């Protein structure tokens, strides 16, 4: 038995029969013959494949159109959604979408390879924000690489388009998504709607691929041509979608994307939000989830150091019940975490900041935007009367897993924020780690950066203006 994938393509309802583990880009260019959308890197980096996607949230709210990388999005993820490609934008007004008009008038495209993706990103931005500032436009374009035109004329076209009319994308009524698409004897894609359904599927099919946004997992399909017989997607599971505050804690559901969590992180930990704004691009942040980031157990993932320093814990759920794990104990070894085959991350819980608690996270990467960390340091300090009464310090990129640095914490607890304490903390950091060398940085470089980030923290907390850019 097979079930089609039903969605809206450029305003028309379509019912597609294909393997749900096909990438949207492959389907668009191969089957739908919509070849305006381009393939550059096929790994979410260049934005040439950007399209616009809108779907109902698991709580049944209609979200706005958001730019997404079609090279790492799977057809199964389109069930119940609306998709607009550059061809659909061209049809949205007699002379094309206002972004397309202004890009053409302003000489904002030379070879044109990046242009469809740039148009999609900018049309998505204007649909959400009709008065964008320069910084909003740069943020929207951080995941779109243009090698020949240069960004000034593109930003100018965006600013000019924002003054134009018809900048909103068409209203589309979304249908409810089915809970399964695909064919049992080929490839099946489950979209459970409740946690109970998800856990039932996880117990029954322990070898199925568990997918959230797919920004990590789907690289296997886009790059390594993996084929998946069964995928269980967390997108529509209602219990995994909440962002709630209760009893002095923030609880973020295991299906919540970085983009959705951003406003609440900004409110309580502005430095964490700065880190998140450098996490991939808007395309990656609107699909990628916090839980997916932690479950990869990557030593250079950005979420883990910040959340360990904040004292976060995880609620892990399986059919046999729930258990709580402190995030610092979740990472067992390189790319291994304490998650049984039938378990999922139900939620991430973070204690809200206490008076006099300061939090800073610093990411050092080769590029400022859209790059994975070489080293990431996160620091949560309670400082009263110039004395450190509590400290939690965590690093990514310094060991096989993200780790807490108890030695540096001990070196500063109970001490004044002065030169002697800083020197002791730096010595503790140097003694704690034997980092690896790889293409991102040598062991010596990483050790030096980790220690310099402590210096940066002391300068920052003393009120010195600091901004950590990429090195
Ligand atoms: C271009 C690009 C840029 C990136 N930039 C960054 C960056 O700057 N910093 C960074 O840290 N990462 C970055 N990433 C990596 C990735 O985007 C993040 O790790 C993201 O948060 C993964 O979330 P996801 O929902 O897409 O996970 P998925 O790819 O869907 O899943 C990843 C893993 O998590 C598991 N999983 C997902 N949800 C759950 C759950 N609820 N319970 C248990 N297991 C679960 C999956 O089974 C899988 O093993 C980047 C990736 C790309 C392609
Ligand atoms: S082809 Fe480069 S991001 Fe998709
Ligand atoms: S116009 Fe050539 S890559 Fe942008």
Coordinates of C-alpha atoms and ligand atoms in Angstrom, one line a residue:
X1 CA 0.0 0.0 0.0
X2 CA 1.3 3.4 -0.8
X3 CA 0.3 6.9 0.2
X4 CA 1.0 10.0 -1.8
X5 CA 2.7 13.2 -0.5
X6 CA 0.1 16.0 -0.6
X7 CA 1.2 19.6 -0.6
X8 CA 0.7 23.0 -2.3
X9 CA 3.2 23.8 -5.0
X10 CA 3.3 27.4 -6.2
X11 CA -0.4 27.8 -5.2
X12 CA -1.7 24.5 -6.7
X13 CA -2.6 21.4 -4.7
X14 CA -0.4 18.4 -5.8
X15 CA -0.4 14.8 -4.9
X16 CA 3.0 13.2 -5.5
X17 CA 4.0 9.6 -5.5
X18 CA 7.7 9.3 -4.9
X19 CA 10.1 7.9 -2.3
X20 CA 9.7 10.3 0.7
X21 CA 13.4 10.2 1.3
X22 CA 14.0 11.9 -2.0
X23 CA 15.4 15.4 -1.5
X24 CA 13.0 18.2 -2.5
X25 CA 15.7 19.6 -4.8
X26 CA 16.1 16.3 -6.6
X27 CA 12.3 16.1 -7.1
X28 CA 12.0 19.7 -8.2
X29 CA 14.7 19.5 -10.8
X30 CA 14.2 15.9 -11.9
X31 CA 10.4 15.2 -11.8
X32 CA 8.7 18.5 -11.6
X33 CA 11.0 20.1 -14.2
X34 CA 11.3 23.2 -12.1
X35 CA 15.0 23.9 -12.7
X36 CA 15.1 27.6 -11.5
X37 CA 16.2 26.3 -8.1
X38 CA 19.9 25.4 -8.3
X39 CA 22.2 22.9 -6.7
X40 CA 25.5 24.3 -5.5
X41 CA 27.0 22.5 -2.5
X42 CA 24.3 19.9 -1.7
X43 CA 25.0 20.3 2.0
X44 CA 23.1 23.3 3.2
X45 CA 25.9 25.8 2.9
X46 CA 25.5 27.9 -0.2
X47 CA 21.7 28.7 -0.4
X48 CA 21.5 28.2 -4.2
X49 CA 18.7 25.7 -3.6
X50 CA 16.6 27.9 -1.3
X51 CA 12.9 27.7 -1.6
X52 CA 10.0 29.0 0.6
X53 CA 8.1 26.6 2.8
X54 CA 5.1 27.1 5.1
X55 CA 3.5 24.5 7.3
X56 CA 1.1 24.2 10.2
X57 CA 2.8 24.1 13.5
X58 CA 2.1 21.0 15.6
X59 CA -0.2 23.2 17.6
X60 CA -2.2 23.9 14.4
X61 CA -1.0 27.5 14.0
X62 CA -0.1 28.6 10.5
X63 CA 3.4 29.8 10.3
X64 CA 4.8 32.3 7.8
X65 CA 6.7 31.2 4.7
X66 CA 10.4 30.6 5.6
X67 CA 13.4 30.0 3.4
X68 CA 14.7 26.5 3.5
X69 CA 17.5 24.5 1.8
X70 CA 15.8 22.1 -0.6
X71 CA 19.0 20.1 -1.0
X72 CA 18.7 18.8 2.6
X73 CA 14.9 18.8 2.9
X74 CA 13.1 15.5 2.2
X75 CA 9.8 15.1 0.2
X76 CA 8.2 13.5 3.3
X77 CA 8.7 16.8 5.1
X78 CA 6.5 18.5 2.5
X79 CA 3.4 16.5 3.5
X80 CA 0.7 19.1 4.3
X81 CA 3.0 22.0 3.6
X82 CA 3.1 24.8 1.0
X83 CA 6.1 25.2 -1.2
X84 CA 7.0 28.2 -3.4
X85 CA 9.9 28.1 -5.8
X86 CA 11.5 30.9 -7.8
X87 CA 9.0 30.0 -10.7
X88 CA 6.1 30.5 -8.3
X89 CA 7.5 33.9 -7.2
X90 CA 7.8 34.9 -10.9
X91 CA 4.1 34.1 -11.4
X92 CA 3.0 36.0 -8.3
X93 CA 2.7 39.3 -10.1
X94 CA 2.7 40.3 -13.8
X95 CA 6.3 41.4 -13.7
X96 CA 7.4 38.9 -11.2
X97 CA 7.8 39.3 -7.4
X98 CA 8.9 42.7 -6.3
X99 CA 12.3 41.3 -5.2
X100 CA 12.9 39.8 -8.6
X101 CA 12.0 43.2 -10.3
X102 CA 14.3 45.2 -8.0
X103 CA 17.2 42.6 -8.4
X104 CA 16.9 43.0 -12.2
X105 CA 16.6 46.8 -12.2
X106 CA 19.5 47.2 -9.7
X107 CA 22.1 45.0 -11.5
X108 CA 22.1 42.6 -8.5
X109 CA 22.8 39.5 -10.5
X110 CA 25.7 38.7 -12.7
X111 CA 26.1 35.0 -13.5
X112 CA 22.7 34.5 -11.8
X113 CA 23.5 31.1 -10.3
X114 CA 22.8 32.3 -6.7
X115 CA 19.9 34.6 -7.7
X116 CA 16.9 32.2 -7.3
X117 CA 18.1 31.3 -3.8
X118 CA 18.7 34.9 -2.9
X119 CA 15.3 35.9 -4.2
X120 CA 13.7 33.2 -2.1
X121 CA 15.5 34.3 1.0
X122 CA 14.6 37.9 0.5
X123 CA 10.9 37.2 -0.4
X124 CA 10.7 35.1 2.8
X125 CA 12.2 38.0 4.9
X126 CA 9.8 40.6 3.4
X127 CA 6.8 38.3 4.1
X128 CA 7.8 38.2 7.7
X129 CA 9.1 41.7 8.1
X130 CA 7.9 44.5 5.9
X131 CA 10.3 47.1 7.2
X132 CA 13.6 45.2 7.4
X133 CA 16.8 47.0 8.5
X134 CA 20.2 46.4 7.0
X135 CA 21.1 43.9 9.7
X136 CA 17.9 41.9 9.0
X137 CA 18.8 41.7 5.3
X138 CA 22.4 40.6 6.1
X139 CA 21.0 38.0 8.5
X140 CA 18.5 36.7 5.9
X141 CA 21.4 36.5 3.3
X142 CA 24.0 34.8 5.6
X143 CA 23.1 31.4 4.1
X144 CA 23.2 32.6 0.5
X145 CA 26.6 32.7 -1.2
X146 CA 27.2 35.0 -4.1
X147 CA 30.6 34.7 -5.7
X148 CA 30.4 37.4 -8.4
X149 CA 28.0 40.3 -7.8
X150 CA 28.9 41.3 -4.3
X151 CA 26.3 42.0 -1.7
X152 CA 25.9 45.8 -1.8
X153 CA 23.6 45.8 -4.9
X154 CA 21.7 42.8 -3.5
X155 CA 21.0 44.6 -0.1
X156 CA 20.0 47.8 -2.0
X157 CA 17.5 45.8 -4.1
X158 CA 16.1 44.3 -0.9
X159 CA 15.7 47.8 0.7
X160 CA 14.1 49.1 -2.4
X161 CA 11.8 46.1 -2.7
X162 CA 10.6 46.7 0.9
X163 CA 9.3 50.1 -0.2
X164 CA 7.3 48.4 -3.0
X165 CA 3.8 47.0 -3.0
X166 CA 2.7 43.4 -2.9
X167 CA 5.6 42.2 -0.7
X168 CA 3.4 39.6 1.1
X169 CA 3.3 36.1 -0.3
X170 CA -0.1 34.6 -1.3
X171 CA -2.4 33.4 1.5
X172 CA -2.6 29.6 1.3
X173 CA -4.9 27.5 3.3
X174 CA -3.0 24.4 4.5
X175 CA -4.6 21.0 4.8
X176 CA -3.9 18.7 7.8
X177 CA -0.9 16.5 7.2
X178 CA -1.4 12.7 7.1
X179 CA 0.5 10.6 9.6
X180 CA 2.2 8.4 7.1
X181 CA 3.3 8.7 3.5
X182 CA 5.3 6.5 1.1
X183 CA 5.2 2.8 0.5
X184 CA 5.8 -0.1 3.0
X185 CA 7.9 -2.1 0.5
X186 CA 10.1 0.9 -0.4
X187 CA 10.3 3.8 1.9
X188 CA 7.9 5.0 4.6
X189 CA 7.8 8.4 6.3
X190 CA 5.8 8.6 9.6
X191 CA 4.6 12.0 10.9
X192 CA 3.1 11.0 14.3
X193 CA 1.0 13.7 15.9
X194 CA 1.3 12.7 19.6
X195 CA 4.2 11.6 21.9
X196 CA 2.4 8.3 22.5
X197 CA 2.3 7.6 18.8
X198 CA 6.0 8.6 18.4
X199 CA 7.1 6.3 21.3
X200 CA 5.0 3.5 19.9
X201 CA 6.7 3.8 16.5
X202 CA 10.2 4.1 18.2
X203 CA 9.6 0.9 20.1
X204 CA 8.3 -1.0 17.1
X205 CA 10.9 0.2 14.7
X206 CA 14.2 0.8 16.6
X207 CA 16.2 0.8 13.4
X208 CA 14.1 3.6 11.8
X209 CA 15.7 7.0 11.2
X210 CA 14.5 9.5 13.7
X211 CA 14.4 12.9 12.0
X212 CA 13.6 16.4 13.3
X213 CA 14.7 19.2 10.9
X214 CA 17.1 16.9 9.1
X215 CA 19.8 19.6 8.8
X216 CA 22.3 17.0 10.1
X217 CA 20.8 13.7 9.1
X218 CA 19.7 14.5 5.6
X219 CA 23.3 15.3 4.5
X220 CA 23.6 11.5 4.3
X221 CA 20.9 11.5 1.6
X222 CA 22.1 14.6 -0.2
X223 CA 25.8 13.8 -0.2
X224 CA 26.2 10.1 0.5
X225 CA 23.0 9.0 -1.4
X226 CA 21.8 7.1 1.6
X227 CA 18.4 5.4 1.2
X228 CA 16.1 5.1 4.2
X229 CA 13.4 2.5 4.4
X230 CA 11.7 4.1 7.4
X231 CA 11.8 7.6 8.8
X232 CA 10.0 8.8 11.9
X233 CA 9.7 12.6 11.9
X234 CA 9.1 14.6 15.1
X235 CA 7.8 17.7 13.2
X236 CA 4.1 17.2 14.0
X237 CA 4.3 15.8 17.6
X238 CA 2.4 18.3 19.6
X239 CA 4.0 17.6 23.0
X240 CA 7.5 18.3 21.5
X241 CA 6.6 21.8 20.4
X242 CA 6.2 23.9 23.5
X243 CA 8.4 26.7 24.8
X244 CA 7.1 27.2 28.4
X245 CA 8.2 28.9 31.6
X246 CA 7.2 27.3 34.9
X247 CA 8.8 27.1 38.4
X248 CA 11.8 29.2 37.5
X249 CA 12.7 27.1 34.5
X250 CA 12.4 27.3 30.8
X251 CA 11.2 24.1 29.1
X252 CA 11.9 23.8 25.4
X253 CA 10.2 20.9 23.6
X254 CA 12.3 18.3 21.7
X255 CA 10.9 19.4 18.4
X256 CA 11.5 23.1 18.8
X257 CA 13.7 24.8 16.2
X258 CA 16.5 27.3 17.0
X259 CA 14.6 30.0 15.2
X260 CA 11.5 29.4 17.4
X261 CA 13.5 29.4 20.6
X262 CA 15.5 32.5 19.7
X263 CA 13.2 35.2 21.2
X264 CA 13.0 33.5 24.6
X265 CA 16.8 32.9 24.6
X266 CA 17.3 36.6 23.7
X267 CA 15.1 37.6 26.6
X268 CA 16.9 35.6 29.3
X269 CA 20.4 35.2 27.9
X270 CA 21.2 37.7 25.2
X271 CA 24.7 36.3 24.7
X272 CA 23.2 32.8 24.0
X273 CA 21.0 34.5 21.4
X274 CA 24.0 36.1 19.8
X275 CA 25.6 32.6 19.5
X276 CA 22.3 31.2 18.0
X277 CA 22.2 34.0 15.4
X278 CA 25.6 32.7 14.2
X279 CA 24.2 29.1 14.1
X280 CA 24.1 28.1 10.4
X281 CA 21.8 30.5 8.6
X282 CA 18.1 31.4 8.8
X283 CA 17.4 28.4 6.5
X284 CA 19.3 26.0 9.0
X285 CA 17.9 27.6 12.2
X286 CA 14.3 27.5 11.0
X287 CA 14.6 23.7 10.4
X288 CA 17.2 22.5 12.9
X289 CA 16.2 21.8 16.4
X290 CA 17.9 22.0 19.8
X291 CA 17.3 18.3 20.5
X292 CA 18.7 17.3 17.1
X293 CA 21.8 19.4 17.9
X294 CA 22.3 17.6 21.2
X295 CA 21.5 14.1 20.0
X296 CA 24.3 14.3 17.4
X297 CA 26.7 14.5 20.3
X298 CA 29.1 16.5 18.2
X299 CA 32.1 17.8 20.1
X300 CA 31.8 21.1 18.2
X301 CA 28.0 21.5 18.3
X302 CA 27.2 25.0 19.6
X303 CA 24.1 24.1 21.8
X304 CA 25.9 21.8 24.2
X305 CA 28.5 24.1 25.8
X306 CA 26.0 26.9 26.3
X307 CA 23.4 24.6 27.8
X308 CA 25.9 22.7 30.0
X309 CA 27.1 26.1 31.4
X310 CA 23.4 27.0 32.1
X311 CA 22.9 23.8 34.0
X312 CA 20.3 22.3 31.5
X313 CA 18.9 18.9 31.8
X314 CA 17.0 16.6 29.4
X315 CA 13.8 14.7 29.8
X316 CA 14.2 11.5 27.9
X317 CA 11.0 9.6 27.1
X318 CA 10.3 6.0 26.1
X319 CA 7.2 3.8 26.3
X320 CA 8.4 2.6 29.7
X321 CA 8.5 6.1 31.1
X322 CA 10.6 9.2 31.5
X323 CA 14.0 9.9 33.0
X324 CA 15.9 13.1 33.7
X325 CA 19.6 13.4 32.7
X326 CA 21.9 16.4 33.4
X327 CA 23.1 17.5 30.0
X328 CA 26.8 17.3 31.2
X329 CA 26.2 13.5 31.8
X330 CA 24.5 12.9 28.5
X331 CA 27.6 12.9 26.3
X332 CA 29.4 9.5 26.8
X333 CA 32.1 9.5 24.1
X334 CA 32.8 10.9 20.6
X335 CA 29.4 11.1 19.0
X336 CA 27.8 8.9 21.6
X337 CA 25.2 9.9 24.0
X338 CA 23.1 8.3 26.8
X339 CA 20.0 7.7 24.6
X340 CA 18.5 4.2 24.3
X341 CA 17.2 3.1 20.8
X342 CA 13.6 3.5 22.0
X343 CA 14.1 6.9 23.7
X344 CA 13.6 10.4 22.4
X345 CA 14.5 13.8 23.9
X346 CA 11.1 15.1 25.1
X347 CA 12.3 18.4 26.4
X348 CA 15.3 20.5 27.5
X349 CA 15.0 22.3 30.8
X350 CA 17.1 25.3 31.7
X351 CA 17.0 27.1 35.1
X352 CA 16.1 30.8 34.6
X353 CA 18.9 33.3 35.5
X354 CA 19.2 34.2 39.1
X355 CA 20.1 37.7 40.4
X356 CA 23.7 38.6 39.7
X357 CA 24.2 35.6 37.4
X358 CA 26.1 36.5 34.2
X359 CA 26.1 34.3 31.1
X360 CA 28.4 34.6 28.2
X361 CA 29.0 32.3 25.2
X362 CA 31.8 32.9 22.7
X363 CA 32.1 31.1 19.4
X364 CA 35.4 31.0 17.5
X365 CA 35.1 29.8 13.9
X366 CA 36.8 30.4 10.6
X367 CA 34.0 32.6 9.3
X368 CA 31.6 34.7 11.4
X369 CA 28.4 33.4 9.8
X370 CA 27.4 29.9 8.7
X371 CA 30.3 28.1 10.1
X372 CA 30.8 25.4 12.8
X373 CA 32.9 26.3 15.8
X374 CA 36.6 25.6 16.2
X375 CA 36.2 26.3 19.9
X376 CA 33.1 27.5 21.8
X377 CA 33.4 28.6 25.4
X378 CA 30.3 29.2 27.7
X379 CA 30.5 30.7 31.1
X380 CA 27.8 31.2 33.8
X381 CA 29.1 33.1 36.8
X382 CA 27.4 34.6 39.8
X383 CA 29.4 37.6 40.9
X384 CA 28.5 39.5 44.1
X385 CA 30.7 42.2 45.6
X386 CA 33.4 41.4 43.0
X387 CA 33.6 37.9 44.2
X388 CA 32.6 34.8 42.2
X389 CA 30.2 32.8 44.3
X390 CA 29.1 30.2 41.6
X391 CA 30.6 29.2 38.3
X392 CA 29.8 26.8 35.5
X393 CA 32.2 26.7 32.6
X394 CA 31.9 24.5 29.5
X395 CA 33.8 24.1 26.2
X396 CA 33.1 22.6 22.8
X397 CA 36.0 21.7 20.5
X398 CA 38.4 20.8 23.3
X399 CA 37.7 17.1 23.7
X400 CA 35.8 14.2 22.2
X401 CA 32.6 15.5 23.7
X402 CA 31.4 18.9 24.9
X403 CA 32.7 19.2 28.5
X404 CA 32.4 21.1 31.7
X405 CA 35.7 22.4 33.1
X406 CA 35.5 21.8 36.8
X407 CA 39.2 22.8 37.3
X408 CA 38.6 26.3 36.0
X409 CA 35.4 26.6 38.0
X410 CA 37.4 25.7 41.2
X411 CA 40.1 28.2 40.4
X412 CA 37.7 31.1 40.4
X413 CA 35.0 30.2 42.9
X414 CA 35.2 32.3 46.0
X415 CA 37.8 34.6 44.4
X416 CA 37.8 38.2 43.3
X417 CA 37.6 38.9 39.5
X418 CA 41.2 40.1 39.4
X419 CA 44.5 39.3 37.5
X420 CA 45.5 36.6 40.0
X421 CA 42.2 34.7 39.6
X422 CA 42.4 35.1 35.8
X423 CA 45.9 33.7 35.8
X424 CA 44.8 30.7 38.0
X425 CA 41.8 30.0 35.7
X426 CA 44.0 30.1 32.6
X427 CA 46.4 27.6 34.1
X428 CA 43.6 25.3 35.1
X429 CA 42.2 25.4 31.5
X430 CA 45.7 24.6 30.1
X431 CA 46.0 21.7 32.5
X432 CA 42.5 20.3 31.8
X433 CA 42.6 19.7 28.1
X434 CA 44.6 17.8 25.5
X435 CA 42.6 19.1 22.5
X436 CA 42.7 17.5 19.0
X437 CA 44.3 18.9 15.9
X438 CA 42.2 18.9 12.7
X439 CA 41.5 21.1 9.7
X440 CA 39.8 23.6 11.9
X441 CA 42.7 24.2 14.2
X442 CA 45.7 22.6 15.8
X443 CA 45.8 21.4 19.4
X444 CA 48.1 24.3 20.3
X445 CA 45.7 26.8 18.7
X446 CA 42.7 25.4 20.5
X447 CA 44.5 25.5 23.8
X448 CA 45.4 29.1 23.3
X449 CA 41.9 30.1 22.2
X450 CA 40.3 28.4 25.3
X451 CA 42.5 30.3 27.6
X452 CA 42.0 33.6 25.7
X453 CA 38.3 33.2 26.0
X454 CA 38.6 33.2 29.8
X455 CA 40.6 36.5 29.4
X456 CA 37.7 37.7 27.2
X457 CA 35.2 36.8 29.8
X458 CA 37.0 38.8 32.5
X459 CA 37.3 41.8 30.2
X460 CA 33.6 41.5 29.2
X461 CA 32.4 41.3 32.8
X462 CA 34.5 44.3 33.8
X463 CA 32.5 46.3 31.3
X464 CA 35.1 46.5 28.6
X465 CA 33.5 46.5 25.1
X466 CA 34.3 43.2 23.5
X467 CA 33.0 41.5 20.5
X468 CA 34.3 38.1 19.6
X469 CA 34.6 37.8 15.8
X470 CA 35.9 34.8 14.0
X471 CA 39.7 34.4 14.1
Ligands
LIG1 C1 25.0 24.4 6.6 C2 24.9 24.0 8.0 C3 25.3 24.8 9.1 C4 25.3 24.3 10.4 N1 25.7 25.2 11.3 C5 25.8 24.7 12.6 C6 26.3 25.6 13.6 O1 26.7 26.7 13.4 N2 26.4 25.1 14.9 C7 26.0 23.8 15.2 O2 26.1 23.4 16.3 N3 25.4 23.0 14.3 C8 25.4 23.4 13.0 N4 24.8 22.6 12.0 C9 24.4 21.3 12.4 C10 22.8 21.1 12.5 O3 22.2 22.1 11.8 C11 22.4 21.2 14.0 O4 23.0 20.2 14.7 C12 20.9 21.1 14.2 O5 20.5 21.6 15.4 C13 20.4 19.7 14.0 O6 19.0 19.6 14.3 P1 18.0 18.9 13.3 O7 16.6 19.1 13.9 O8 18.1 19.3 11.9 O9 18.5 17.4 13.5 P2 18.3 16.1 12.6 O10 19.3 16.2 11.4 O11 16.9 15.9 12.2 O12 18.8 15.0 13.6 C14 20.1 14.9 14.1 C15 20.2 13.8 15.1 O13 19.3 14.1 16.2 C16 18.4 13.0 16.4 N5 17.2 13.6 17.0 C17 16.5 14.6 16.5 N6 15.5 14.9 17.3 C18 15.6 14.1 18.4 C19 14.8 13.9 19.6 N7 13.7 14.7 19.9 N8 15.2 12.9 20.4 C20 16.2 12.1 20.2 N9 17.0 12.3 19.1 C21 16.7 13.2 18.2 C22 18.3 12.3 15.1 O14 17.8 11.0 15.2 C23 19.7 12.5 14.6 O15 20.5 11.4 15.1 C24 24.8 23.0 10.7 C25 24.4 22.2 9.6 C26 24.4 22.7 8.3 C27 24.0 21.8 7.2
LIG2 S1 22.8 23.4 -2.8 FE1 24.0 24.6 -1.4 S2 22.6 24.9 0.2 FE2 21.6 23.5 -1.0
LIG3 S1 25.5 36.3 -9.4 FE1 27.0 34.8 -9.7 S2 27.1 33.8 -7.8 FE2 25.9 35.4 -7.4

